[in-house]
Structures are given as structure tokens and as C-alpha cells.
Amino acid sequence: MSRMRRHKLTDSLFRYFGIFCTFFGLVVLTIFIGKIVLMGIDRIDWNFLTGLPSRKAEKAGIYTAWVGSVWIVVLTSLIALPVGISAGVYLEEYSKKNRWSSLLEINIANLAAIPSIIYGILGLEIFVRTMKFGQSVLSGACTLALLILPIIIVATRESIKAVPDSIRQASYAMGATQWQTVWHQVLPAASGGILTGIILAISRAVGETAPLIVIGALAYVAFVPETPMDEFTVLPMQIFNWTSRPSQAFLTNAAAGIIILLIITFALNALAVYLRYKWQNKIRY
Amino acid sequence: MKFRNILSHCFYIVCLTILFDTGCNPGPGIEKSPLKGHIRIDGSSTVYPITEAVAEEYRSFTPGVKITIGISGTGGGFNKFVRREVDIADASRHIKEPERKNLQDSGLEFLEIPIAYDGLAVVVNKDNDWIREISVEELKKIWQPSATGTLTRWNQIRKNFPDRPLRLMGPGTASGTFDHFTEAIVGKAGSSRGDFMPSEDDNVLVQGIQGDINGMAFFGLAFANENIDKLRILSVINEKGSFYPDAENIRNGNYSPLSRKLYVYITNESVKKPEVVDFLMYYLDHVVTVIEDVGYIALNPEQYTEAKASLKSFVSKFAPENLKILDKHAEEVEN
């Protein structure tokens, strides 16, 4: 009987520990975001969003930074999504399970753990210098695409794995080819999980600074990119630059920049949640 | 359907407004220069605020010239010269011998143009009532490598100081500021005691000094002056006397060895671009008007005149076709 009681106690102890852990993260995050919002929210206005860099904190804006960030996100997605999803589909649906494929699998999982600055050095050598893209949006996007590819591949594979095999069998039984099966059955069924992975990946790309500094994102750009070959700056770069300035007013600017960056990230996440919801409702087995 | 139309209209209006807002500065009354081009600048993050400020002024009446500025460090800037990736390099120190050799090997001649003074401030807590000034020898005693673990109390610096722990803070060992301080005080760049609290973020150093009556730190004068309500800047005693780091003492060289000149570098290839020559002349003419905003100290007027003369002879040697730009600037200044 006493043993029974002990197990019950452990059970409820873990329950409270779990609650503590959940709230610990949340509370810290809330304090952090709250502080940033209090500090920067007054600074956000139309001029801040459309202003160019300036030595006067109250005149300085993030126009080139947020436009640069949007450019980077769009281009990065255009490059990374088709490649990543196709690679995931190939590995899960087409490739044979042998030693070769498990070696690939381990390598891709390992790629996701490489520090981002290494990707920056790689991008500098390959895209900026060897392929002569220069310090352009395209170089930045290619580098970040490499960085998030492993995340997309892993997410794609995991969600394809979760699609029940009976779906595929049924599709084949109807005379569908493998491609038709993948395109019309497997991918739609796996889209929820794939989307989640994509969003995680893109949110990471939005916040990256280190690899972009290495490939030569600039601190001062007074024009927005018009083609993928133009020079650029991004929001995290602008925030980093402002936090190293002496005057308090620039720290306020940095806080305001962080709020905008958070809004972009949250907006992307919200979009993903919405899409996933819409897609999942369509699928009924 | 209707709702979607309204939405897309809103989107277009927003886009157009953004385009017009940014396309339409500057205000009336300024005669715009028709010059077009692209100037790529990279280098020291210490010089960055000055170059950014000048570029900001410059773009309001030469909107056709696009300027980009990076912050990959003084060494990084020189490195990019060799790769022909920049036109102007910001530098917080002279070019080093290996860098000079790299430039020459790749067929580049360069010109160093001084643009401003920067000072290093030694600071203590506001409530610290026992120290007003500190000598170069005392600073050396505190910061030299052999002080590690042995010089740990204030009364070891001077007998009449209180018996309190000494807490030292300073910029990270990778920064140019750290190199400059150790070279000026200890004698060798990068050589310092190891047991101080380093931070790459100067704001952290300011907070550290603000919160610790036993603290002492050094960092850029711009930061110290900006936070003068939170800390106290010490005068430095050298062989000429005791000097507080104000503009006057830095400009006449009294506040040595903790002041330095900041430079921009150009090459024989970059002066071939008319927009680079135009920007440099503008830089030398107008840096005085923006320098206080960013917390640095202007050179003497004669030094700017000298710099312009050396720029002129450099241009006439390597790009005589651009001399007319210099003459145009000279006329503007006379008028």
C-alpha cells in the first residue's frame, strides 16, 4: 500500500514539475518581450518604417532593413522550398533503404547542427567569390537556403512517414503512377507537417545575422534592393548596429526594430497555422 | 470578392506611398548634383558612425550616388581593397606592414586621409571620491600582464587609496579599442592582464561601472561622454601634465597617449571614379558639421586643408581627369 502511495506522490510531483517547466519558459519570454515592447513601442510610427539610416536616432528608420529582410525571406524560400521538399520526397518515397541512404540521412541530420557562421564562410567563398554573385541579396538568400535546407528535409521526411501506407496502396490499386500518388495523395496528406517545418526554417532565416555579416550584409544602405544582385541589409543587422551605439535613443530604436522583427516572425507563424488548419480540413480518410 | 478588391487596393496605395515617401527627399532649396554612381565603403566599426553621418548628408543633394558602408573591421576593409570589393576603407589605425605589402603586390597604390580624433576614456563610478586623475605609469602598473592576480586592491595603485577591491572592466580582446589601449599603455598591442571583465558591448561596461563603486574601466570617449551622468571620466597624467579628455586637449595632442586619429583610405583605382573623389571632398568639407553628433573630435582646420592637398596630388597623379571635381568643390567653398 505504501508503495502505491509513493508512486502516486511521484506522479503528482512530476505533474507540478512539468507545470513549473512550462511556465518558466513562458514567464521569461513574457518578461523579455514585455520589456522590449515597453521600451520600443512608442518609437514605432510611419516615419520609423519608411525612414532611411541616420546618425540622429529620432530620424533613423528601418525601411531598407525590413525591405531587405522581406527580400531575403522570399528569395530564400524560393530556393530552399522546392529543393528541400523534393529531397525529402525522394529520400522517403523513391530511394531504396540501404547503407548509402542511411549515411545520407545521418549527414543531413548533422547538417542541421552546424553553427550558422560556418554556412556564412561557405557562402562567402562559393556564392560571393567563386560564383561572383557579390555581396548581393542573392548570395545572402543562397547561404540562408543552405542553412535551412536540412530543417525542411527532415520535416518533410517526418511528415511523409506519418502518411499511412494504405493511402499509397489504394492509389496504386487505382492505377496511379508513383508521381501521381506522391503529388495527389502523399504531399497533400503530409502538408500540415511540412508547413510547420517550413515555418520553423523561415523563422530561423529571418533572425540570422552571423552568416550575413560574413558574406557582407552592410550596416548602411540608403536604398532598397531592386534586383537580386543589389546590396542589402537586414533587420537583425540594423538592430545589432544600433545596440552598439552610445546613446540611449539608439537602444530605443533597437527595441522598436526587435518589435517589428517579432511581428514579422509571428505573422509568418500565424500564416502557417492558418494554412495547416485549412489543409487539414480538406483531408478526410 | 468585393472585400478582396478593397484589400488589394489598400495594398497598392501603401506600396505607392512608400515609394513616393522615400523617393522625394530632400526638401526644396537644395541644388541637387546630377552625379551618378556607386561607392562601396567598408572597414572599422569605430569610424562607421562618422562615415555614415557624412553619407547621410551627402545623399540629400547627390541622390544619384548610392553609398554602402560595411563594418568588417579595419583589417577587413584593407583585405577587401585587395579583392577590389571596396572603394574606400575606414580605418581606426595606420595600415600594417603586411597589409601594405598585400596592396602593393596586387598593384594598388593607396592614400591615407585623416578625418577625426578619437579618445579613450578611463572611467570610474560616480561615487568614487578618492581618484580624480591617474598617471600613465599607474595605468601600466594596473594593466600589464604581470599584474594578473597580484594587483587586486586600490591601495596597491597608490598608498593613500582605500583598501578596497579593484574591479577592472574593458572591451573584448578582439576589439580595436582594446588593441589601442594596450599598445598605448602596456607598449604592445593585445598584451594585458587576463583577469578583467571583458564585454563586447560598451553598454554593459557602462552598467558595470555604474553599479560598482570599486570598478574601473576604459572605453571610447563617445560612450563615456554620452553616459557622463552615470560615471566619472578621469584625467590622465603624462609627462606634460594632467589632462582631461576634452576636445581641446585631444586636438592639441595633450591627452596622449590615449587619443588616436581615424582615417579613410583610398586607392589609385578608386579615385578613377568621379563619385569617389566628389564624396571625399564633401567628406573633408563637411565632416566638421556632423562630428559632434557622433561623439568624435574634429581635426584642426589646417589638417583638413592638408588632407585636401594630399588628395589633390593623389588625384592628379592617378586620375587627372577628375581634378575638375576638386576645383568645383573649391569654388563652392569660396562662395
GROMACS .gro file of N, CA and C in nm, chain A residues 85 89 93 156 159-160 162-164 167-168 171 178-195 275-285:
model
  123
   85ILE      N    1   1.194   2.017  -5.022
   85ILE     CA    2   1.079   1.926  -5.025
   85ILE      C    3   1.105   1.811  -5.122
   89VAL      N    4   1.105   1.419  -5.034
   89VAL     CA    5   1.019   1.323  -5.104
   89VAL      C    6   1.103   1.210  -5.162
   93GLU      N    7   1.024   0.844  -5.046
   93GLU     CA    8   0.937   0.769  -5.136
   93GLU      C    9   1.014   0.687  -5.240
  156THR      N   10   1.000   1.741  -4.388
  156THR     CA   11   0.927   1.677  -4.498
  156THR      C   12   0.925   1.526  -4.479
  159SER      N   13   0.697   1.409  -4.191
  159SER     CA   14   0.552   1.414  -4.214
  159SER      C   15   0.509   1.318  -4.323
  160ILE      N   16   0.600   1.286  -4.418
  160ILE     CA   17   0.564   1.187  -4.520
  160ILE      C   18   0.557   1.048  -4.456
  162ALA      N   19   0.454   0.983  -4.174
  162ALA     CA   20   0.332   0.970  -4.095
  162ALA      C   21   0.209   0.942  -4.182
  163VAL      N   22   0.224   0.954  -4.316
  163VAL     CA   23   0.110   0.925  -4.403
  163VAL      C   24   0.091   0.773  -4.410
  164PRO      N   25  -0.030   0.723  -4.376
  164PRO     CA   26  -0.050   0.578  -4.371
  164PRO      C   27  -0.024   0.513  -4.507
  167ILE      N   28  -0.295   0.454  -4.789
  167ILE     CA   29  -0.329   0.558  -4.888
  167ILE      C   30  -0.254   0.530  -5.018
  168ARG      N   31  -0.122   0.505  -5.002
  168ARG     CA   32  -0.042   0.479  -5.121
  168ARG      C   33  -0.094   0.355  -5.194
  171SER      N   34  -0.396   0.416  -5.389
  171SER     CA   35  -0.368   0.495  -5.508
  171SER      C   36  -0.311   0.407  -5.619
  178GLN      N   37   0.370   0.639  -5.954
  178GLN     CA   38   0.427   0.682  -5.827
  178GLN      C   39   0.418   0.834  -5.812
  179TRP      N   40   0.448   0.904  -5.923
  179TRP     CA   41   0.442   1.050  -5.919
  179TRP      C   42   0.301   1.098  -5.887
  180GLN      N   43   0.200   1.036  -5.954
  180GLN     CA   44   0.062   1.076  -5.925
  180GLN      C   45   0.027   1.051  -5.779
  181THR      N   46   0.076   0.940  -5.727
  181THR     CA   47   0.049   0.909  -5.588
  181THR      C   48   0.109   1.014  -5.496
  182VAL      N   49   0.236   1.048  -5.524
  182VAL     CA   50   0.303   1.147  -5.440
  182VAL      C   51   0.232   1.281  -5.449
  183TRP      N   52   0.206   1.325  -5.570
  183TRP     CA   53   0.152   1.459  -5.591
  183TRP      C   54   0.010   1.474  -5.541
  184HIS      N   55  -0.076   1.373  -5.570
  184HIS     CA   56  -0.218   1.388  -5.537
  184HIS      C   57  -0.256   1.333  -5.400
  185GLN      N   58  -0.176   1.240  -5.346
  185GLN     CA   59  -0.215   1.178  -5.219
  185GLN      C   60  -0.118   1.210  -5.105
  186VAL      N   61   0.009   1.176  -5.125
  186VAL     CA   62   0.104   1.184  -5.013
  186VAL      C   63   0.130   1.328  -4.972
  187LEU      N   64   0.167   1.412  -5.071
  187LEU     CA   65   0.202   1.551  -5.035
  187LEU      C   66   0.086   1.626  -4.969
  188PRO      N   67  -0.037   1.620  -5.025
  188PRO     CA   68  -0.145   1.689  -4.956
  188PRO      C   69  -0.165   1.637  -4.814
  189ALA      N   70  -0.152   1.505  -4.797
  189ALA     CA   71  -0.174   1.449  -4.664
  189ALA      C   72  -0.064   1.491  -4.568
  190ALA      N   73   0.057   1.514  -4.621
  190ALA     CA   74   0.169   1.548  -4.534
  190ALA      C   75   0.187   1.698  -4.519
  191SER      N   76   0.102   1.777  -4.590
  191SER     CA   77   0.130   1.921  -4.600
  191SER      C   78   0.132   1.990  -4.465
  192GLY      N   79   0.051   1.944  -4.370
  192GLY     CA   80   0.049   2.009  -4.240
  192GLY      C   81   0.186   2.010  -4.175
  193GLY      N   82   0.245   1.892  -4.167
  193GLY     CA   83   0.377   1.880  -4.105
  193GLY      C   84   0.484   1.952  -4.183
  194ILE      N   85   0.476   1.943  -4.315
  194ILE     CA   86   0.576   2.012  -4.399
  194ILE      C   87   0.570   2.162  -4.374
  195LEU      N   88   0.447   2.214  -4.369
  195LEU     CA   89   0.431   2.358  -4.346
  195LEU      C   90   0.493   2.400  -4.214
  275LEU      N   91  -0.276   2.807  -4.271
  275LEU     CA   92  -0.268   2.718  -4.387
  275LEU      C   93  -0.284   2.572  -4.345
  276ARG      N   94  -0.218   2.537  -4.235
  276ARG     CA   95  -0.224   2.399  -4.190
  276ARG      C   96  -0.367   2.361  -4.156
  277TYR      N   97  -0.434   2.454  -4.089
  277TYR     CA   98  -0.573   2.431  -4.050
  277TYR      C   99  -0.660   2.410  -4.173
  278LYS      N  100  -0.639   2.497  -4.274
  278LYS     CA  101  -0.718   2.490  -4.396
  278LYS      C  102  -0.695   2.356  -4.468
  279TRP      N  103  -0.567   2.318  -4.476
  279TRP     CA  104  -0.531   2.198  -4.548
  279TRP      C  105  -0.585   2.073  -4.478
  280GLN      N  106  -0.568   2.071  -4.346
  280GLN     CA  107  -0.607   1.951  -4.274
  280GLN      C  108  -0.757   1.926  -4.281
  281ASN      N  109  -0.831   2.038  -4.291
  281ASN     CA  110  -0.975   2.021  -4.300
  281ASN      C  111  -1.017   1.955  -4.431
  282LYS      N  112  -0.929   1.971  -4.533
  282LYS     CA  113  -0.965   1.917  -4.664
  282LYS      C  114  -0.947   1.766  -4.670
  283ILE      N  115  -0.858   1.717  -4.581
  283ILE     CA  116  -0.822   1.577  -4.592
  283ILE      C  117  -0.908   1.492  -4.499
  284ARG      N  118  -0.982   1.402  -4.558
  284ARG     CA  119  -1.059   1.308  -4.476
  284ARG      C  120  -1.041   1.168  -4.532
  285TYR      N  121  -1.003   1.080  -4.445
  285TYR     CA  122  -0.986   0.942  -4.491
  285TYR      C  123  -1.110   0.862  -4.461
   0.00000   0.00000   0.00000
